[in-house]
Coordinates of C-alpha atoms and ligand atoms in Angstrom, one line a residue:
M1193 CA 12.8 18.9 -3.3
T1194 CA 13.9 19.3 -7.0
T1195 CA 15.4 16.4 -8.9
L1196 CA 16.6 16.2 -12.5
I1197 CA 16.8 12.8 -14.1
R1198 CA 19.3 13.4 -16.9
G1199 CA 20.4 11.4 -20.0
G1200 CA 17.7 8.7 -20.0
T1201 CA 15.3 7.4 -22.6
V1202 CA 11.7 8.1 -21.6
V1203 CA 9.4 5.2 -22.4
N1204 CA 5.7 6.0 -22.5
A1205 CA 2.9 3.8 -23.9
D1206 CA 2.9 5.8 -27.1
R1207 CA 6.7 6.2 -27.8
A1208 CA 10.2 6.1 -26.5
F1209 CA 12.4 9.2 -26.7
R1210 CA 15.5 10.8 -25.3
A1211 CA 14.5 13.3 -22.7
D1212 CA 15.4 14.7 -19.2
V1213 CA 12.7 14.7 -16.5
L1214 CA 12.5 17.4 -13.9
I1215 CA 10.7 16.6 -10.6
E1216 CA 9.4 19.3 -8.2
G1217 CA 8.0 17.9 -5.0
D1218 CA 5.8 14.9 -5.9
I1219 CA 5.0 16.1 -9.4
I1220 CA 6.8 15.9 -12.8
A1221 CA 7.5 19.5 -13.7
A1222 CA 9.0 19.1 -17.1
V1223 CA 10.0 16.5 -19.7
G1224 CA 12.4 17.6 -22.5
E1225 CA 15.9 17.5 -24.0
N1226 CA 18.8 19.2 -22.3
L1227 CA 16.8 20.7 -19.4
A1228 CA 18.7 23.2 -17.3
V1229 CA 19.8 22.1 -13.8
P1230 CA 17.9 24.2 -11.3
A1231 CA 20.0 25.6 -8.4
G1232 CA 20.2 23.0 -5.6
A1233 CA 18.6 20.3 -7.6
T1234 CA 19.7 16.6 -7.2
V1235 CA 20.8 15.2 -10.5
I1236 CA 20.3 11.5 -11.3
D1237 CA 22.3 10.2 -14.2
A1238 CA 20.0 8.0 -16.3
G1239 CA 22.4 7.3 -19.1
G1240 CA 21.7 3.8 -20.6
L1241 CA 18.5 3.5 -18.6
Y1242 CA 14.8 3.7 -19.5
V1243 CA 12.7 6.2 -17.6
M1244 CA 9.3 4.6 -17.3
P1245 CA 6.0 5.3 -15.4
G1246 CA 6.0 3.5 -12.0
G1247 CA 4.2 0.2 -12.3
I1248 CA 0.6 -0.3 -11.3
D1249 CA -0.3 -3.7 -10.0
T1250 CA -4.1 -4.0 -10.5
H1251 CA -4.5 -6.9 -8.1
T1252 CA -3.0 -7.4 -4.6
H1253 CA -4.2 -8.6 -1.2
M1254 CA -2.2 -7.1 1.6
N1255 CA -3.2 -7.8 5.2
L1256 CA -6.1 -10.0 3.9
P1257 CA -8.0 -12.1 6.4
F1258 CA -8.7 -15.2 4.3
M1259 CA -9.5 -18.9 4.9
G1260 CA -9.0 -18.6 8.6
T1261 CA -5.7 -16.7 8.6
V1262 CA -4.2 -13.3 7.5
T1263 CA -1.7 -12.8 4.7
S1264 CA 2.0 -12.6 5.6
D1265 CA 2.4 -9.3 3.9
D1266 CA 0.7 -6.2 5.4
F1267 CA 0.4 -2.9 3.6
F1268 CA 3.8 -1.7 4.6
T1269 CA 5.8 -4.9 3.7
G1270 CA 3.7 -5.5 0.6
T1271 CA 4.0 -2.0 -0.9
A1272 CA 7.6 -1.8 0.1
A1273 CA 8.3 -5.0 -1.8
G1274 CA 6.4 -3.5 -4.8
L1275 CA 8.6 -0.4 -4.7
A1276 CA 11.7 -2.7 -4.9
G1277 CA 10.3 -4.1 -8.1
G1278 CA 9.3 -0.8 -9.7
T1279 CA 5.6 -0.9 -8.8
T1280 CA 4.6 2.4 -7.2
T1281 CA 0.8 1.9 -7.0
I1282 CA -1.2 -1.2 -5.9
M1283 CA -4.9 -1.8 -6.4
D1284 CA -6.0 -3.8 -3.5
F1285 CA -9.4 -5.1 -2.4
V1286 CA -11.9 -4.2 0.4
I1287 CA -13.7 -7.6 0.9
P1288 CA -16.7 -7.2 3.3
A1289 CA -17.9 -10.3 4.9
P1290 CA -21.4 -11.3 3.8
K1291 CA -23.9 -9.0 5.6
Q1292 CA -21.1 -6.6 6.6
S1293 CA -21.6 -3.0 5.8
L1294 CA -19.4 -2.0 2.8
I1295 CA -18.6 1.3 4.4
E1296 CA -17.5 -0.3 7.7
A1297 CA -15.3 -2.7 5.7
Y1298 CA -13.9 0.2 3.7
H1299 CA -12.9 2.1 6.8
Q1300 CA -11.3 -1.1 8.2
W1301 CA -9.2 -1.4 5.1
R1302 CA -8.3 2.3 5.2
E1303 CA -7.0 1.7 8.8
W1304 CA -4.9 -1.3 7.7
S1305 CA -3.5 0.5 4.7
A1306 CA -2.4 3.7 6.5
K1307 CA 1.0 2.2 6.9
A1308 CA 1.5 1.7 3.2
A1309 CA 4.9 2.8 1.8
G1310 CA 3.5 3.3 -1.7
D1311 CA 0.3 4.6 -3.2
Y1312 CA -2.8 2.4 -3.0
T1313 CA -6.4 2.3 -4.1
F1314 CA -9.3 -0.2 -3.6
H1315 CA -11.7 -2.3 -5.6
V1316 CA -14.6 -3.1 -3.3
A1317 CA -16.0 -6.6 -3.3
I1318 CA -19.8 -7.2 -3.4
T1319 CA -20.2 -10.3 -1.4
W1320 CA -23.9 -10.0 -0.7
W1321 CA -26.9 -8.0 -1.8
S1322 CA -29.5 -5.7 -0.2
E1323 CA -30.8 -2.2 -0.5
Q1324 CA -28.1 -1.3 2.0
V1325 CA -25.4 -2.6 -0.4
H1326 CA -27.1 -0.7 -3.3
A1327 CA -27.0 2.5 -1.2
E1328 CA -23.5 2.0 0.1
M1329 CA -22.1 1.5 -3.4
G1330 CA -23.3 5.0 -4.2
T1331 CA -21.6 6.4 -1.1
L1332 CA -18.3 4.7 -2.0
V1333 CA -18.4 6.2 -5.5
R1334 CA -19.5 9.6 -4.5
E1335 CA -17.5 10.1 -1.3
H1336 CA -14.6 7.7 -1.3
G1337 CA -13.2 7.6 -4.8
V1338 CA -14.1 4.0 -5.6
N1339 CA -14.9 3.3 -9.2
S1340 CA -14.6 -0.5 -9.4
F1341 CA -16.6 -3.3 -7.7
K1342 CA -15.2 -6.9 -7.5
H1343 CA -17.3 -10.0 -7.7
F1344 CA -15.9 -13.4 -6.7
M1345 CA -17.8 -16.0 -8.7
A1346 CA -15.8 -18.7 -6.7
Y1347 CA -15.5 -19.4 -3.0
K1348 CA -19.0 -20.9 -2.3
N1349 CA -20.2 -20.7 1.3
A1350 CA -17.8 -17.7 1.8
I1351 CA -17.6 -14.6 -0.5
M1352 CA -19.2 -16.0 -3.7
A1353 CA -21.6 -13.7 -5.5
D1354 CA -24.5 -15.6 -7.1
D1355 CA -26.2 -14.6 -10.3
E1356 CA -28.7 -12.3 -8.6
T1357 CA -25.9 -10.4 -6.9
L1358 CA -24.0 -10.2 -10.2
V1359 CA -27.0 -8.8 -12.1
K1360 CA -28.0 -6.3 -9.4
S1361 CA -24.5 -5.2 -8.7
F1362 CA -23.5 -4.8 -12.4
T1363 CA -26.7 -2.8 -12.9
R1364 CA -25.9 -0.5 -9.9
S1365 CA -22.3 -0.2 -11.2
L1366 CA -23.6 1.1 -14.5
E1367 CA -25.9 3.6 -12.8
L1368 CA -22.9 4.9 -10.8
G1369 CA -20.3 5.0 -13.6
A1370 CA -18.3 2.2 -11.9
L1371 CA -16.5 -0.8 -13.5
P1372 CA -17.6 -4.3 -12.4
T1373 CA -14.7 -6.8 -12.1
V1374 CA -14.9 -10.5 -11.6
H1375 CA -12.9 -13.5 -10.3
A1376 CA -14.3 -15.9 -12.9
E1377 CA -14.5 -19.5 -11.6
N1378 CA -17.8 -21.4 -11.2
G1379 CA -17.8 -21.8 -7.4
E1380 CA -20.5 -24.5 -7.5
L1381 CA -18.4 -26.7 -9.8
V1382 CA -15.3 -26.1 -7.8
F1383 CA -17.1 -27.1 -4.6
Q1384 CA -18.5 -30.3 -6.2
L1385 CA -15.2 -31.3 -7.7
Q1386 CA -13.5 -30.7 -4.4
Q1387 CA -16.0 -32.9 -2.5
A1388 CA -15.6 -35.6 -5.1
L1389 CA -11.8 -35.6 -4.8
L1390 CA -12.0 -35.7 -1.0
K1391 CA -14.5 -38.5 -1.1
K1392 CA -12.0 -40.6 -3.1
G1393 CA -9.4 -39.8 -0.4
I1394 CA -7.5 -37.5 -2.6
T1395 CA -6.5 -34.8 -0.1
G1396 CA -3.0 -33.6 -1.2
P1397 CA -2.2 -30.2 -2.6
Q1398 CA -1.7 -31.9 -6.0
A1399 CA -5.5 -32.1 -6.2
H1400 CA -6.0 -28.3 -6.2
P1401 CA -5.8 -27.9 -10.0
L1402 CA -8.0 -31.0 -10.5
S1403 CA -10.8 -29.1 -8.8
R1404 CA -10.4 -26.0 -11.0
P1405 CA -9.9 -27.1 -14.6
P1406 CA -9.9 -24.4 -17.3
A1407 CA -13.5 -25.2 -18.2
V1408 CA -14.6 -24.1 -14.7
E1409 CA -13.0 -20.7 -15.3
A1410 CA -14.2 -20.4 -18.8
E1411 CA -17.8 -21.0 -17.8
A1412 CA -17.7 -18.1 -15.4
A1413 CA -15.9 -15.9 -17.8
N1414 CA -18.5 -16.5 -20.4
R1415 CA -21.3 -16.0 -17.9
A1416 CA -19.9 -12.7 -16.6
I1417 CA -19.4 -11.5 -20.2
A1418 CA -23.0 -12.5 -21.1
I1419 CA -24.5 -10.7 -18.1
A1420 CA -22.4 -7.6 -18.9
N1421 CA -23.6 -7.8 -22.5
V1422 CA -27.3 -8.0 -21.6
L1423 CA -27.0 -5.2 -19.1
N1424 CA -24.7 -3.2 -21.4
T1425 CA -22.0 -2.7 -18.7
P1426 CA -18.3 -3.0 -19.3
V1427 CA -16.6 -5.8 -17.4
Y1428 CA -13.0 -6.5 -16.3
I1429 CA -11.9 -10.1 -15.8
V1430 CA -9.1 -10.5 -13.2
H1431 CA -6.4 -13.2 -13.4
V1432 CA -7.3 -14.7 -16.8
S1433 CA -5.3 -17.9 -16.6
C1434 CA -6.4 -20.0 -19.6
A1435 CA -6.9 -20.0 -23.3
E1436 CA -10.6 -20.7 -23.0
S1437 CA -11.3 -17.6 -20.9
L1438 CA -9.1 -15.5 -23.3
D1439 CA -11.2 -16.8 -26.2
A1440 CA -14.3 -15.6 -24.5
I1441 CA -12.9 -12.1 -24.1
T1442 CA -11.5 -12.1 -27.6
R1443 CA -14.9 -13.1 -29.1
A1444 CA -16.8 -10.5 -27.0
R1445 CA -14.3 -7.7 -28.0
A1446 CA -14.5 -8.7 -31.6
N1447 CA -18.3 -8.1 -31.3
G1448 CA -17.6 -4.6 -29.9
Q1449 CA -18.3 -5.4 -26.3
R1450 CA -16.2 -3.5 -23.7
V1451 CA -14.4 -6.4 -21.9
Y1452 CA -11.0 -6.1 -20.3
G1453 CA -8.6 -8.8 -19.2
E1454 CA -5.8 -9.1 -16.6
A1455 CA -2.9 -11.6 -16.7
L1456 CA -0.8 -12.5 -13.7
A1457 CA 3.0 -12.5 -14.1
G1458 CA 2.9 -16.0 -12.5
H1459 CA 0.4 -17.4 -15.0
L1460 CA 2.5 -16.0 -17.8
V1461 CA 5.6 -17.9 -17.0
I1462 CA 4.8 -20.8 -14.6
D1463 CA 3.1 -24.0 -15.8
D1464 CA 1.2 -26.8 -13.9
S1465 CA 4.3 -29.0 -13.6
V1466 CA 4.8 -27.3 -10.2
Y1467 CA 2.0 -29.5 -8.9
Q1468 CA 3.8 -32.7 -9.8
S1469 CA 6.2 -32.6 -6.8
D1470 CA 5.8 -34.7 -3.7
D1471 CA 7.0 -31.8 -1.5
F1472 CA 3.9 -30.4 0.4
D1473 CA 5.4 -27.0 1.0
Y1474 CA 6.5 -26.6 -2.6
V1475 CA 3.1 -27.6 -4.1
A1476 CA 1.1 -25.8 -1.4
G1477 CA 3.2 -22.7 -2.1
H1478 CA 1.8 -22.8 -5.6
V1479 CA -1.8 -23.2 -4.5
M1480 CA -3.6 -20.2 -5.8
S1481 CA -6.9 -19.8 -7.8
P1482 CA -7.1 -20.1 -10.7
P1483 CA -4.2 -22.6 -10.6
F1484 CA -1.1 -22.6 -12.8
R1485 CA -2.0 -24.1 -16.1
G1486 CA -0.5 -26.3 -18.9
K1487 CA 2.1 -24.9 -21.1
H1488 CA -0.1 -23.9 -24.0
H1489 CA -2.1 -21.6 -21.8
Q1490 CA 1.0 -19.4 -21.2
S1491 CA 1.6 -18.8 -24.9
A1492 CA -2.1 -18.0 -25.3
L1493 CA -1.9 -15.3 -22.6
W1494 CA 1.1 -13.8 -24.2
H1495 CA -0.8 -13.6 -27.5
G1496 CA -3.6 -12.0 -25.5
L1497 CA -1.2 -9.2 -24.3
Q1498 CA 0.2 -8.8 -27.8
S1499 CA -3.2 -8.6 -29.5
G1500 CA -4.7 -6.2 -27.0
N1501 CA -7.3 -8.7 -25.7
L1502 CA -5.5 -8.7 -22.3
H1503 CA -4.7 -5.3 -21.0
T1504 CA -2.9 -5.4 -17.7
T1505 CA -0.4 -7.5 -15.8
A1506 CA -0.8 -8.0 -12.1
T1507 CA 0.2 -10.5 -9.4
D1508 CA -2.7 -11.3 -7.1
H1509 CA 0.0 -10.9 -4.4
C1510 CA -1.5 -12.9 -1.4
T1511 CA 1.2 -14.5 0.6
F1512 CA 1.0 -17.1 3.2
C1513 CA 4.0 -18.8 5.0
A1514 CA 4.6 -22.5 5.2
E1515 CA 2.9 -22.8 8.6
Q1516 CA -0.2 -21.0 7.3
K1517 CA -0.3 -23.2 4.2
A1518 CA 0.1 -26.3 6.4
A1519 CA -3.5 -25.8 7.6
G1520 CA -4.4 -27.8 4.5
K1521 CA -1.9 -30.7 5.3
D1522 CA -4.7 -33.3 5.3
D1523 CA -7.3 -31.4 3.2
F1524 CA -6.2 -29.4 0.1
T1525 CA -9.4 -27.3 0.3
R1526 CA -8.1 -25.8 3.5
I1527 CA -4.8 -24.5 2.1
P1528 CA -5.0 -20.7 2.1
N1529 CA -5.0 -19.8 -1.6
G1530 CA -2.5 -17.3 -2.8
C1531 CA 1.1 -16.6 -4.0
G1532 CA 3.4 -13.6 -4.1
G1533 CA 4.8 -11.6 -7.0
V1534 CA 4.4 -7.9 -6.3
E1535 CA 8.2 -7.5 -6.3
E1536 CA 9.0 -9.6 -9.3
R1537 CA 6.1 -8.7 -11.7
M1538 CA 7.8 -6.1 -13.9
A1539 CA 11.1 -7.8 -14.2
V1540 CA 9.5 -11.2 -15.0
V1541 CA 7.2 -9.6 -17.6
W1542 CA 10.1 -7.6 -19.1
D1543 CA 12.5 -10.5 -19.2
A1544 CA 9.9 -12.9 -20.8
G1545 CA 8.1 -10.4 -22.9
V1546 CA 10.5 -7.7 -24.1
N1547 CA 13.7 -9.7 -24.3
S1548 CA 11.8 -12.3 -26.4
G1549 CA 10.5 -9.5 -28.7
M1550 CA 6.9 -10.2 -27.9
L1551 CA 6.5 -6.8 -26.4
T1552 CA 8.2 -3.5 -27.2
P1553 CA 9.3 -1.3 -24.3
S1554 CA 6.2 0.9 -25.0
E1555 CA 3.9 -2.1 -25.0
F1556 CA 5.5 -3.1 -21.7
V1557 CA 4.6 0.3 -20.3
K1558 CA 1.0 -0.3 -21.5
V1559 CA 0.6 -3.6 -19.7
S1560 CA 2.6 -2.7 -16.6
S1561 CA 1.1 0.7 -15.9
N1562 CA -0.6 2.8 -18.6
N1563 CA -3.6 0.6 -19.4
A1564 CA -4.4 0.1 -15.7
A1565 CA -4.3 3.9 -15.2
Q1566 CA -6.7 4.4 -18.1
I1567 CA -9.1 1.6 -17.4
F1568 CA -9.4 2.6 -13.8
N1569 CA -9.5 6.4 -14.4
M1570 CA -6.2 7.3 -12.8
Y1571 CA -4.7 8.6 -16.1
P1572 CA -2.8 11.0 -16.6
R1573 CA -2.1 11.3 -12.9
K1574 CA -0.6 7.8 -13.2
G1575 CA 0.7 5.7 -16.0
V1576 CA 2.7 8.3 -18.0
I1577 CA 5.9 10.4 -17.8
A1578 CA 4.5 13.9 -18.5
A1579 CA 4.4 17.3 -16.9
G1580 CA 1.8 17.4 -14.3
S1581 CA 1.7 13.7 -13.6
D1582 CA 2.7 12.1 -10.3
A1583 CA 6.5 11.7 -10.0
D1584 CA 6.2 7.9 -9.9
I1585 CA 9.1 6.7 -12.0
V1586 CA 11.2 3.6 -12.4
L1587 CA 14.7 3.9 -13.9
W1588 CA 14.9 0.6 -15.7
D1589 CA 18.3 -1.1 -16.4
P1590 CA 17.7 -3.4 -19.5
Q1591 CA 21.0 -5.1 -19.1
G1592 CA 20.9 -5.6 -15.3
T1593 CA 20.3 -9.1 -14.1
R1594 CA 19.3 -10.8 -10.9
T1595 CA 18.3 -14.2 -9.7
I1596 CA 15.0 -14.3 -7.9
S1597 CA 14.9 -16.0 -4.5
A1598 CA 12.9 -16.0 -1.3
A1599 CA 16.2 -15.6 0.4
T1600 CA 16.7 -12.2 -0.9
Q1601 CA 13.1 -10.9 -1.5
F1602 CA 11.7 -8.1 0.6
A1603 CA 8.2 -9.6 0.6
K1604 CA 7.1 -11.8 3.5
G1605 CA 5.9 -15.4 3.3
G1606 CA 9.3 -17.1 2.9
F1607 CA 8.4 -18.5 -0.5
N1608 CA 8.8 -17.3 -4.1
V1609 CA 7.0 -18.9 -7.1
F1610 CA 9.8 -17.4 -9.3
E1611 CA 12.6 -19.1 -7.2
G1612 CA 15.8 -19.4 -9.2
R1613 CA 14.6 -17.5 -12.2
T1614 CA 17.3 -15.2 -13.6
V1615 CA 15.9 -12.1 -15.2
R1616 CA 17.6 -9.6 -17.5
G1617 CA 16.0 -6.1 -17.1
I1618 CA 15.5 -4.9 -13.6
P1619 CA 14.7 -1.6 -11.7
S1620 CA 17.8 0.4 -11.0
T1621 CA 16.0 3.2 -9.1
T1622 CA 12.3 3.6 -8.1
I1623 CA 11.0 7.1 -7.4
A1624 CA 7.6 7.4 -5.6
A1625 CA 5.9 10.7 -5.2
G1626 CA 9.2 12.4 -6.1
K1627 CA 11.4 10.5 -3.5
V1628 CA 14.0 7.9 -4.3
V1629 CA 12.7 4.8 -2.4
F1630 CA 14.8 2.1 -4.0
H1631 CA 18.3 2.2 -5.5
Q1632 CA 20.3 -0.7 -6.8
G1633 CA 19.2 -3.2 -4.2
E1634 CA 18.8 -0.8 -1.3
L1635 CA 15.2 -0.2 -0.2
M1636 CA 14.4 3.1 1.5
A1637 CA 10.6 2.6 1.9
V1638 CA 9.0 4.8 4.5
E1639 CA 6.0 3.4 6.5
G1640 CA 2.9 5.6 5.9
A1641 CA 4.4 7.5 3.0
G1642 CA 1.9 6.0 0.6
R1643 CA -1.3 7.9 -0.4
Y1644 CA -4.8 6.6 -0.9
I1645 CA -5.7 7.3 -4.5
E1646 CA -9.2 8.3 -5.2
R1647 CA -10.6 7.3 -8.6
P1648 CA -13.4 9.3 -10.1
A1649 CA -16.5 7.6 -11.5
F1650 CA -16.8 7.4 -15.2
S1651 CA -19.7 9.4 -16.8
A1652 CA -22.3 8.4 -14.2
T1653 CA -26.0 8.6 -15.2
A1654 CA -27.6 8.4 -11.7
A1655 CA -27.0 9.5 -8.1
Ligands
LIG1858 C1 -8.6 -14.5 -2.6 C2 -7.7 -14.0 -3.7 C3 -6.3 -14.5 -3.6 N1 -6.1 -15.9 -3.7 C4 -5.9 -16.6 -4.9 N2 -6.0 -16.0 -6.0 O1 -5.7 -17.8 -4.9 C5 -8.3 -14.3 -5.1 O2 -9.0 -15.2 -5.3 O3 -8.0 -13.5 -5.9
LIG1859 ZN1 -9.3 -14.1 -7.4
LIG1860 ZN1 -7.1 -11.8 -5.8
LIG1861 ZN1 4.3 -17.7 9.6

């Protein structure tokens, strides 16, 4: 199938320029001014629109078994919702149970993700350590296109990686040319603070942020950065939520250390006043980790994106419906942690970031797609509008508006942390692998059309 996108303004990470885009099959064939219309081609008029690389969400959890239940969004509904928001690739997580083979878990996730409507790839979590884990990390890199390994420093008595696991896994990652990533919260401190609150009879969801103050995140961020520094590995910190963690990243980068940071759309625009309500469903709907923070942390995160000390925007899309969240009715530590956002990320970051002047359209492309493609070695296949790249494109209407609501979202879970927010700047059309999958409110996602994206290792030094 041949499609010509005509009359738009192409926005890449390096520049914005007037150009037509010719798509042949699932690849961009040409980018240039006044391209001829091939016989039989479909022509899409992009006048007044930005033509941008499809979004890459570096952090989602579809179909995740977690805290005794499974997320409301599976790989079809979650990726379809992403397409409706302009996100054409998600980076999800294989999370083996402690003592479970990484390869077995990887194949389980590959089964679950076969129904995806958009492209997907996996970080693999290291939740335990043994010679078997050491060996299987090599198999995943060499044979399955995995080049990033996740470490949860939180979630004690579940999937938490202790310092020995962090050190051994970071070392192995360096050998393999893979990037270690971390969920930076001190799981021991969280556990002790949780127990202290429960002991005082403080069991409501409002207690969640009290058990995970910024200092608990910053300690782990500093520790992960220090371990990476000693071992001379890069490190990527997911969902950086507070100024203190950002300071740790900024300090390390100023010393020439290779540290990357990710900000969630939710953490960029939502503050901790959401925890002051008496409505259980409302507060529990905002229970995620790290929690939403005080107002000054949001502006710190925006400065992080502007200064290049934070590199990607993501969502940590991990949805649970009210009935699932109610598991923690009498004990906030049992509320499944997670919120949505895969559908809203790009519009929320554009509306708050570009309309305010904090980000240029090209800087928006950097933090919504291009940096992720480069950091995780998918560039230039992903993250740029260029001949030879995947035809993952979002036609962006900078004047279009919509009011976000769970009532009209495509994602499951029946709750939306951006409820009622009106955004200016929305996707008009999303093209994934050369096919129009979303157009002005109509979603044409196809179950199973998504592809597993293999990501080559960086310059590995060992087998
Ligand atoms: C388990 C997963 C999603 N839940 C959350 N962020 O609260 C994570 O911690 O990233
Ligand atoms: Zn996390
Ligand atoms: Zn997560
Ligand atoms: Zn339900």
